[in-house]
Amino acid sequence: MSIDIENLTVTYGQEKVISGLTLNIPEGCFFTLLGPSGCGKTTLLRTIAGFIPAAGGAIRFSGQDVTKLPPHRRAIGMVFQDYALFPDKTVNQNVAYGLRARGETGAAAARKVAQALERVALGHLGDRHPAALSGGQRQRVALARAMVIKPAVLLMDEPLSNLDAKLRIQIRETIAELQREANITTVFVTHDQEEALAMSDLIGVLNRGAVEQLGSPQAIYARPRTGYVADFVGSANRFVARLTPAQGGLIEADLGPVRLFATDAREGAVCAEGLLVIRPENLHLSRAPRVGMQNLPARVRSRQYLGSRTSYRLDIGGDLNLVADAHGPGHDGFMPGDQVNVAVDPAQAQVIAA
Amino acid sequence: MTGSLRSPWFWLSLAALALLGLFVLYPLANILSASVIGPGESGWRRLLASPKYLEAIRNTLVLATSVTCIATLIGVPLAYVTARYSFPGKGLIALLPLITLVIPEVIAAQTWLMMLGNNGLITRFLRDFGIRLPSFYGWFGLITSMSFIYYTYVYIGVVAAIGKFDAQLEEAAQSLGTAPVMSRLRVMLPVILPAILASALLVFTMAVGNFAISMILSHRLPLLSVVTYQAAVAEGARDITMQSTLASVSVLIVMAVLFLNRRIVKRGRYEIVQGRGARPRPLRGLRGLAVAASAGLVVVISLLPLISIMLGAFTASRGPVMQWGTWTLDNMLRVFVTAPQPMVNSLLYAGTATVISTGFSAVVSYLVVKKPNLLTPFVDYIAAIPLALSGTVLGVGLLATFHGGWLPLSGTASIIVLAYVVRRMPFGMRNGQATLQNIPNSLEEASISLGVPPVQSFFRVVLPVMLPAIASAAILTWTTTVAELSASILVYSGGRETLPIQVFRLIDSGLMAYASAYGLVLVAVILLPIIVASKVFRIDVFSSR
Ligand SMILES: Nc1ncnc2c1ncn2[C@@H]1O[C@H](COP(=O)(O)OP(=O)(O)OP(=O)(O)O)[C@@H](O)[C@H]1O
Ligand SMILES: [Mg+2]
């Protein structure tokens, strides 16, 4: 089922948390709502579920208006941050709960329950109570419970945030696999950009209750449309720059002490000032200038060794600072105080509207 | 909150509000207004003109103040000693809360009389040695018996506060050069003072509202609850002016105390230091023995009622004269065979009230905690009002409100059940709200998201999780309603005597042996569910207290 949200407004008392939000999530899509704490992710998700009434606008599931439908009639599956397993019921009873509500009991239902638990590799724990499970196991039971009823849409609110880093990656894969197999339209809420990039077909970056940018993980990361998105997804060097058009569709950005050529990603908005955005991994360090790139002289100010890469903070004159990530063999070869060369490909430097 | 008119919870809240309005607010309003505009001369003018009523108010305040002081002086050291030291026989002190809970006040008063009354065991024993005790009726008996019942509330409150107190604070003060005793006083006292004051105020309100002991031991000493009761019984519900005025006086006293209490609790919240509690230090040698002996004495005195009614229930008597040493089963026979009606009534009324009160509290706490709407704050507030009403006040209010009129409950069993329910409901609410606050909303939403409608979700998911807490609340409600006397004695009618009422009447007639037998059965009826719950179902009844 596709989810179409049109001009949605949600209020808490007098405060408008979401105003006039429009969003289309295609059928079978793994959609992630990404944004910092308090931006309204949970609110939007719970409005889609029906737990929070919409103050205005409409929500449609495959064209059918569900705005006024109570949550128990929306055919949703939901996975909660705290798992919300029923503590007095066994794992089997937890998973069978939704089936029972649909009048499915007996051997057929038992088979579905067993299958659903098998899918999350918990077939052997059906008779345990939730209290006797680990956090990761609980999360997988919650997933099985939501999936077994074959919901039209699957809604998840930070389902991985209570797990440790390793487990998070493991369950992330389980979720993605199950979703693809069942082809269920999914809305996934997270404030972890890595999670969003790794799992999604489509990401909506939320800012104060509005969708700031909608796009594939690649588009969001490589072509952030605003400074907010550039900042929130990955890290980025951002500078306010004076702009002058240049040859070959490029644009010249004047940062004061240095000038750089960059790709114009302003999308039609023409203005004299803009934001120059360069990802740290797109700044290449070397001892000598490189051919075919723009080169800047810089001085290493400090460095952080991070195993697979080293992150350098560089002075490029004036008060300007750059963060550059070096990968590959010898990435930790520069020391504080070293004079280095920074090479930038104009295709990897972008100018967006300020 | 939009669309709340369509939600079932809104209508449920409205129903709860209507019930509370009818059975709590309306009687209270009746009392307060009748004191001013009731039939006859204004109640307040009559009050100010009557030396007896003014003396009753003064006596009550003096009594409550002395009882509060003595109870605090017993309770605080006992709490400190048990929290900080271990000594032989310390386990016995853990029994204290249980003892206050299971011994109805009317029985406590009775046993004090059986020990120290004019014809009491100890009185007669000492008389043989030529020692004459002062009469137990009046100030001596009132203060002694109330202090030895109410100190447990101070003990319970202060033990909890000391448990939370961080021993490091005390050590820090010592390391800065203060002597141990001084550092203890300087550092610990401010921290546990709110708890001491709060429990002292609780004792004060209970002493003001106390009916059973006041009635049995005051004799010719006028006390507020006694004169209120007498006004209500003498004038019935026809002239409600005076009884309403007297009831209003105690409402005002208790409200003033509750107001004080709120301020103390508010301040205290920031002062309680969370941290590692001190390990109890062992006390050995003479000091250990001394502490153990004095703590043991307190416990034994508290246990006295149980022992003496056990003896009394099987002791023969001729009229009011106990024939100590001559054993008989006649008294018990009377309870079970000749006149079993009080027992049957008690089981029936308290059982019904327990079911209603527990159910109502569970639903209403659910509304207040999980489904707040425009009405629930009022529901929450009104449901707490009975905390400020003594049983006597509540009885007067119910009697004045439901005598005749469009809802003539007086004279029926339902008004007794109603009195029970209204008195206990605030405690059930408090318990229910605490439980529900620990149940995450997501549990219910998970159920709804799986396709189960909201009301069914409550029954299938939330209720089972609440059940252990509800069970222990039900048991507490049972134990306290079975022992209820002060409200029911005002609203009961002939043939509807309960066990406490029967005990009270028998004591009034001086028939101590029969009173003991009914009292023993009463204690058994109270104890049985507690034992069954903790042994069979492993429910910790006192955790919710
Ligand atoms: N019940 C409520 N009443 C009033 N305001 C609320 C309520 N719930 C949330 N808000 C406000 O609405 C805004 C959005 O909250 P929401 O819970 O949707 O944020 P979120 O993006 O899920 O944040 P997080 O990542 O911290 O979970 C916040 O500013 C919050 O303070
Ligand atoms: Mg959230």
Coordinates of N, CA and C in Angstrom, one line a residue, chain A residues 40-162:
Chain A
G40 N 9.6 16.1 15.5 CA 8.3 15.7 15.2 C 8.2 14.3 14.5
K41 N 9.2 13.5 14.6 CA 9.2 12.2 13.9 C 8.2 11.3 14.5
T42 N 8.2 11.2 15.9 CA 7.3 10.4 16.6 C 5.9 10.8 16.4
T43 N 5.7 12.2 16.4 CA 4.4 12.7 16.2 C 3.8 12.3 14.8
L44 N 4.6 12.4 13.8 CA 4.1 12.1 12.5 C 3.8 10.6 12.4
L45 N 4.7 9.8 12.9 CA 4.5 8.3 12.9 C 3.2 7.9 13.6
R46 N 3.0 8.5 14.8 CA 1.8 8.2 15.6 C 0.5 8.7 14.9
T47 N 0.7 9.8 14.1 CA -0.5 10.3 13.4 C -0.8 9.3 12.3
I48 N 0.2 8.8 11.6 CA 0.0 7.8 10.6 C -0.7 6.6 11.2
A49 N -0.3 6.2 12.4 CA -0.9 5.1 13.0 C -2.3 5.4 13.5
G50 N -2.6 6.6 13.8 CA -3.9 7.0 14.2 C -4.0 7.2 15.7
F51 N -2.9 7.2 16.4 CA -2.9 7.5 17.9 C -3.0 8.9 18.2
I52 N -2.6 9.8 17.2 CA -2.8 11.2 17.4 C -3.7 11.7 16.3
P53 N -4.7 12.4 16.6 CA -5.7 12.8 15.6 C -5.0 14.0 14.7
A54 N -5.3 14.0 13.5 CA -4.9 15.1 12.6 C -5.8 16.3 12.8
A55 N -5.2 17.4 13.0 CA -6.0 18.6 13.1 C -6.4 19.2 11.8
G56 N -5.7 18.7 10.7 CA -6.1 19.2 9.4 C -5.4 18.3 8.4
G57 N -5.9 18.3 7.1 CA -5.3 17.5 6.1 C -5.8 16.1 6.0
A58 N -5.1 15.2 5.2 CA -5.6 13.9 5.0 C -4.5 12.9 5.0
I59 N -4.7 11.7 5.4 CA -3.8 10.6 5.2 C -4.5 9.5 4.4
R60 N -3.9 9.0 3.4 CA -4.6 8.0 2.6 C -3.7 6.8 2.5
F61 N -4.2 5.6 2.6 CA -3.5 4.3 2.4 C -4.0 3.8 1.0
S62 N -3.2 3.8 0.0 CA -3.6 3.4 -1.3 C -4.9 4.1 -1.8
G63 N -4.9 5.3 -1.6 CA -6.1 6.1 -2.0 C -7.2 6.1 -1.1
Q64 N -7.3 5.2 -0.1 CA -8.4 5.2 0.8 C -8.1 6.1 2.0
D65 N -9.1 7.0 2.3 CA -8.9 8.0 3.3 C -9.0 7.3 4.7
V66 N -7.9 7.4 5.5 CA -7.9 6.8 6.8 C -7.9 7.8 7.9
T67 N -7.9 9.1 7.5 CA -7.7 10.1 8.5 C -8.6 10.0 9.8
K68 N -9.8 9.5 9.6 CA -10.7 9.5 10.7 C -10.9 8.0 11.3
L69 N -10.1 7.1 10.7 CA -10.2 5.7 11.1 C -9.4 5.5 12.4
P70 N -10.1 4.8 13.4 CA -9.3 4.6 14.6 C -8.1 3.6 14.4
P71 N -7.1 3.7 15.2 CA -5.9 2.9 14.9 C -6.1 1.4 14.7
H72 N -7.0 0.8 15.5 CA -7.2 -0.6 15.4 C -7.8 -1.1 14.2
R73 N -8.3 -0.1 13.4 CA -8.9 -0.6 12.1 C -8.0 -0.1 10.9
R74 N -6.8 0.3 11.2 CA -6.0 0.8 10.0 C -5.1 -0.3 9.4
A75 N -5.1 -1.5 10.0 CA -4.2 -2.6 9.4 C -2.7 -2.2 9.4
I76 N -2.3 -1.7 10.6 CA -0.9 -1.3 10.7 C -0.2 -2.4 11.6
G77 N 1.1 -2.5 11.4 CA 1.9 -3.2 12.3 C 2.9 -2.2 12.9
M78 N 3.1 -2.3 14.2 CA 3.9 -1.3 14.9 C 5.0 -1.9 15.7
V79 N 6.2 -1.4 15.7 CA 7.3 -1.9 16.5 C 7.7 -0.7 17.4
F80 N 7.7 -0.9 18.7 CA 8.0 0.2 19.6 C 9.4 0.2 20.1
Q81 N 9.8 1.4 20.5 CA 11.2 1.6 21.0 C 11.4 0.7 22.3
D82 N 10.4 0.6 23.1 CA 10.6 -0.2 24.3 C 10.0 -1.6 24.1
Y83 N 9.9 -2.0 22.9 CA 9.4 -3.3 22.5 C 7.9 -3.6 22.8
A84 N 7.4 -3.1 24.0 CA 6.0 -3.3 24.4 C 5.5 -4.7 24.2
L85 N 6.3 -5.6 24.7 CA 5.8 -7.0 24.7 C 4.9 -7.2 25.9
F86 N 3.9 -8.0 25.8 CA 3.0 -8.2 26.9 C 3.7 -9.1 27.9
P87 N 4.0 -8.6 29.1 CA 4.8 -9.3 30.1 C 4.2 -10.6 30.6
D88 N 2.9 -10.6 30.6 CA 2.2 -11.8 31.2 C 2.0 -12.9 30.2
K89 N 2.4 -12.7 29.0 CA 2.1 -13.7 27.9 C 3.4 -14.2 27.4
T90 N 3.4 -15.5 27.0 CA 4.6 -16.1 26.4 C 4.9 -15.5 25.1
V91 N 6.1 -15.8 24.6 CA 6.5 -15.3 23.2 C 5.5 -15.8 22.2
N92 N 5.1 -17.0 22.3 CA 4.1 -17.5 21.3 C 2.8 -16.7 21.4
Q93 N 2.3 -16.5 22.7 CA 1.1 -15.8 22.9 C 1.2 -14.4 22.4
N94 N 2.3 -13.8 22.6 CA 2.5 -12.4 22.1 C 2.4 -12.3 20.6
V95 N 3.0 -13.3 19.9 CA 3.0 -13.3 18.5 C 1.6 -13.6 18.0
A96 N 0.9 -14.5 18.7 CA -0.5 -14.9 18.3 C -1.5 -13.9 18.6
Y97 N -1.2 -12.9 19.4 CA -2.2 -11.9 19.9 C -3.0 -11.3 18.7
G98 N -2.2 -10.8 17.7 CA -2.9 -10.1 16.6 C -3.7 -11.0 15.8
L99 N -3.2 -12.3 15.6 CA -4.0 -13.2 14.9 C -5.3 -13.5 15.5
R100 N -5.3 -13.7 16.9 CA -6.5 -14.0 17.6 C -7.5 -12.8 17.4
A101 N -7.0 -11.6 17.4 CA -7.9 -10.5 17.3 C -8.6 -10.5 15.9
R102 N -7.9 -11.2 14.9 CA -8.5 -11.4 13.6 C -9.3 -12.7 13.5
G103 N -9.5 -13.3 14.6 CA -10.3 -14.6 14.6 C -9.5 -15.8 14.1
E104 N -8.2 -15.6 14.0 CA -7.4 -16.8 13.6 C -6.9 -17.5 14.8
T105 N -7.4 -18.7 15.0 CA -6.9 -19.5 16.1 C -6.6 -20.9 15.6
G106 N -6.2 -21.8 16.5 CA -6.0 -23.2 16.1 C -4.7 -23.5 15.4
A107 N -4.7 -24.6 14.7 CA -3.4 -25.1 14.1 C -2.9 -24.1 13.0
A108 N -3.7 -23.6 12.2 CA -3.3 -22.7 11.2 C -2.5 -21.5 11.8
A109 N -3.2 -20.9 12.8 CA -2.5 -19.8 13.5 C -1.2 -20.2 14.1
A110 N -1.2 -21.3 14.8 CA 0.0 -21.8 15.4 C 1.1 -21.9 14.4
R111 N 0.8 -22.4 13.2 CA 1.8 -22.6 12.2 C 2.4 -21.2 11.8
K112 N 1.5 -20.2 11.6 CA 1.9 -18.9 11.3 C 2.8 -18.3 12.3
V113 N 2.5 -18.5 13.6 CA 3.3 -18.0 14.7 C 4.7 -18.7 14.6
A114 N 4.7 -20.0 14.5 CA 6.0 -20.7 14.4 C 6.8 -20.2 13.3
Q115 N 6.2 -20.0 12.1 CA 6.9 -19.5 11.0 C 7.5 -18.1 11.2
A116 N 6.7 -17.2 11.8 CA 7.1 -15.9 12.1 C 8.3 -15.9 13.0
L117 N 8.3 -16.7 14.0 CA 9.4 -16.8 15.0 C 10.6 -17.4 14.3
E118 N 10.4 -18.4 13.4 CA 11.5 -19.0 12.7 C 12.2 -17.9 11.9
R119 N 11.4 -17.1 11.2 CA 12.0 -16.0 10.4 C 13.0 -15.1 11.2
V120 N 12.7 -14.9 12.5 CA 13.6 -14.1 13.2 C 14.5 -14.9 14.1
A121 N 14.6 -16.2 13.7 CA 15.5 -17.1 14.4 C 15.2 -17.3 15.9
L122 N 13.9 -17.3 16.2 CA 13.6 -17.5 17.6 C 12.6 -18.7 17.8
G123 N 12.6 -19.6 16.8 CA 11.7 -20.7 16.9 C 11.7 -21.5 18.2
H124 N 12.9 -21.5 18.8 CA 13.1 -22.4 20.0 C 12.6 -21.7 21.3
L125 N 12.3 -20.4 21.2 CA 12.0 -19.7 22.5 C 10.5 -19.4 22.7
G126 N 9.6 -20.0 21.9 CA 8.2 -19.7 22.0 C 7.6 -19.8 23.3
D127 N 8.1 -20.6 24.2 CA 7.4 -20.8 25.5 C 7.9 -19.9 26.6
R128 N 8.9 -19.1 26.3 CA 9.5 -18.2 27.3 C 8.6 -17.0 27.5
H129 N 8.8 -16.3 28.7 CA 8.1 -15.0 28.9 C 9.1 -14.0 28.5
P130 N 8.7 -12.8 28.1 CA 9.6 -11.7 27.6 C 10.7 -11.4 28.6
A131 N 10.3 -11.5 29.9 CA 11.4 -11.1 30.9 C 12.6 -12.0 30.8
A132 N 12.4 -13.2 30.2 CA 13.5 -14.2 30.2 C 14.3 -14.1 28.8
L133 N 14.1 -13.0 28.1 CA 14.8 -12.8 26.8 C 15.8 -11.6 26.9
S134 N 16.8 -11.7 26.0 CA 17.7 -10.6 25.9 C 17.1 -9.4 25.1
G135 N 17.7 -8.3 25.2 CA 17.1 -7.1 24.5 C 16.9 -7.4 23.0
G136 N 17.9 -8.0 22.4 CA 17.9 -8.3 20.9 C 16.8 -9.3 20.6
Q137 N 16.6 -10.3 21.5 CA 15.6 -11.3 21.3 C 14.2 -10.6 21.4
R138 N 14.1 -9.7 22.4 CA 12.8 -9.1 22.6 C 12.4 -8.3 21.3
Q139 N 13.4 -7.6 20.8 CA 13.2 -6.7 19.6 C 12.7 -7.6 18.5
R140 N 13.3 -8.8 18.3 CA 12.9 -9.7 17.2 C 11.5 -10.3 17.5
V141 N 11.1 -10.5 18.7 CA 9.8 -11.0 19.0 C 8.8 -9.9 18.6
A142 N 9.1 -8.6 19.0 CA 8.3 -7.5 18.6 C 8.1 -7.4 17.1
L143 N 9.2 -7.6 16.4 CA 9.1 -7.6 14.9 C 8.2 -8.7 14.4
A144 N 8.4 -9.9 14.9 CA 7.6 -11.1 14.5 C 6.1 -10.8 14.8
R145 N 5.8 -10.2 15.9 CA 4.5 -9.9 16.3 C 3.8 -8.9 15.4
A146 N 4.6 -7.9 14.9 CA 4.0 -6.9 14.0 C 3.9 -7.5 12.6
M147 N 4.8 -8.4 12.2 CA 4.8 -8.9 10.8 C 3.8 -10.0 10.6
V148 N 3.5 -10.8 11.6 CA 2.7 -12.0 11.4 C 1.3 -11.6 11.0
I149 N 0.8 -10.4 11.3 CA -0.6 -10.1 10.9 C -0.6 -9.5 9.5
K150 N 0.5 -9.6 8.8 CA 0.6 -9.1 7.4 C 0.0 -7.7 7.3
P151 N 0.6 -6.7 8.0 CA 0.0 -5.4 8.0 C 0.2 -4.7 6.7
A152 N -0.7 -3.7 6.4 CA -0.6 -3.0 5.2 C 0.6 -2.1 5.2
V153 N 0.8 -1.5 6.4 CA 2.0 -0.7 6.6 C 2.7 -1.0 7.9
L154 N 4.0 -1.0 7.9 CA 4.7 -1.3 9.1 C 5.4 0.0 9.6
L155 N 5.1 0.3 10.9 CA 5.6 1.5 11.5 C 6.6 1.2 12.6
M156 N 7.7 1.9 12.6 CA 8.7 1.6 13.6 C 9.3 2.9 14.2
D157 N 9.2 3.0 15.5 CA 9.8 4.2 16.1 C 11.1 3.9 16.9
E158 N 12.2 4.3 16.3 CA 13.5 4.0 16.8 C 13.6 2.6 17.4
P159 N 13.3 1.6 16.7 CA 13.3 0.3 17.2 C 14.6 -0.2 17.7
L160 N 15.7 0.4 17.2 CA 17.0 -0.1 17.5 C 17.8 0.6 18.6
S161 N 17.1 1.7 19.1 CA 17.9 2.6 19.9 C 18.3 2.1 21.3
N162 N 17.6 1.0 21.7 CA 17.9 0.4 23.0 C 18.9 -0.7 22.9

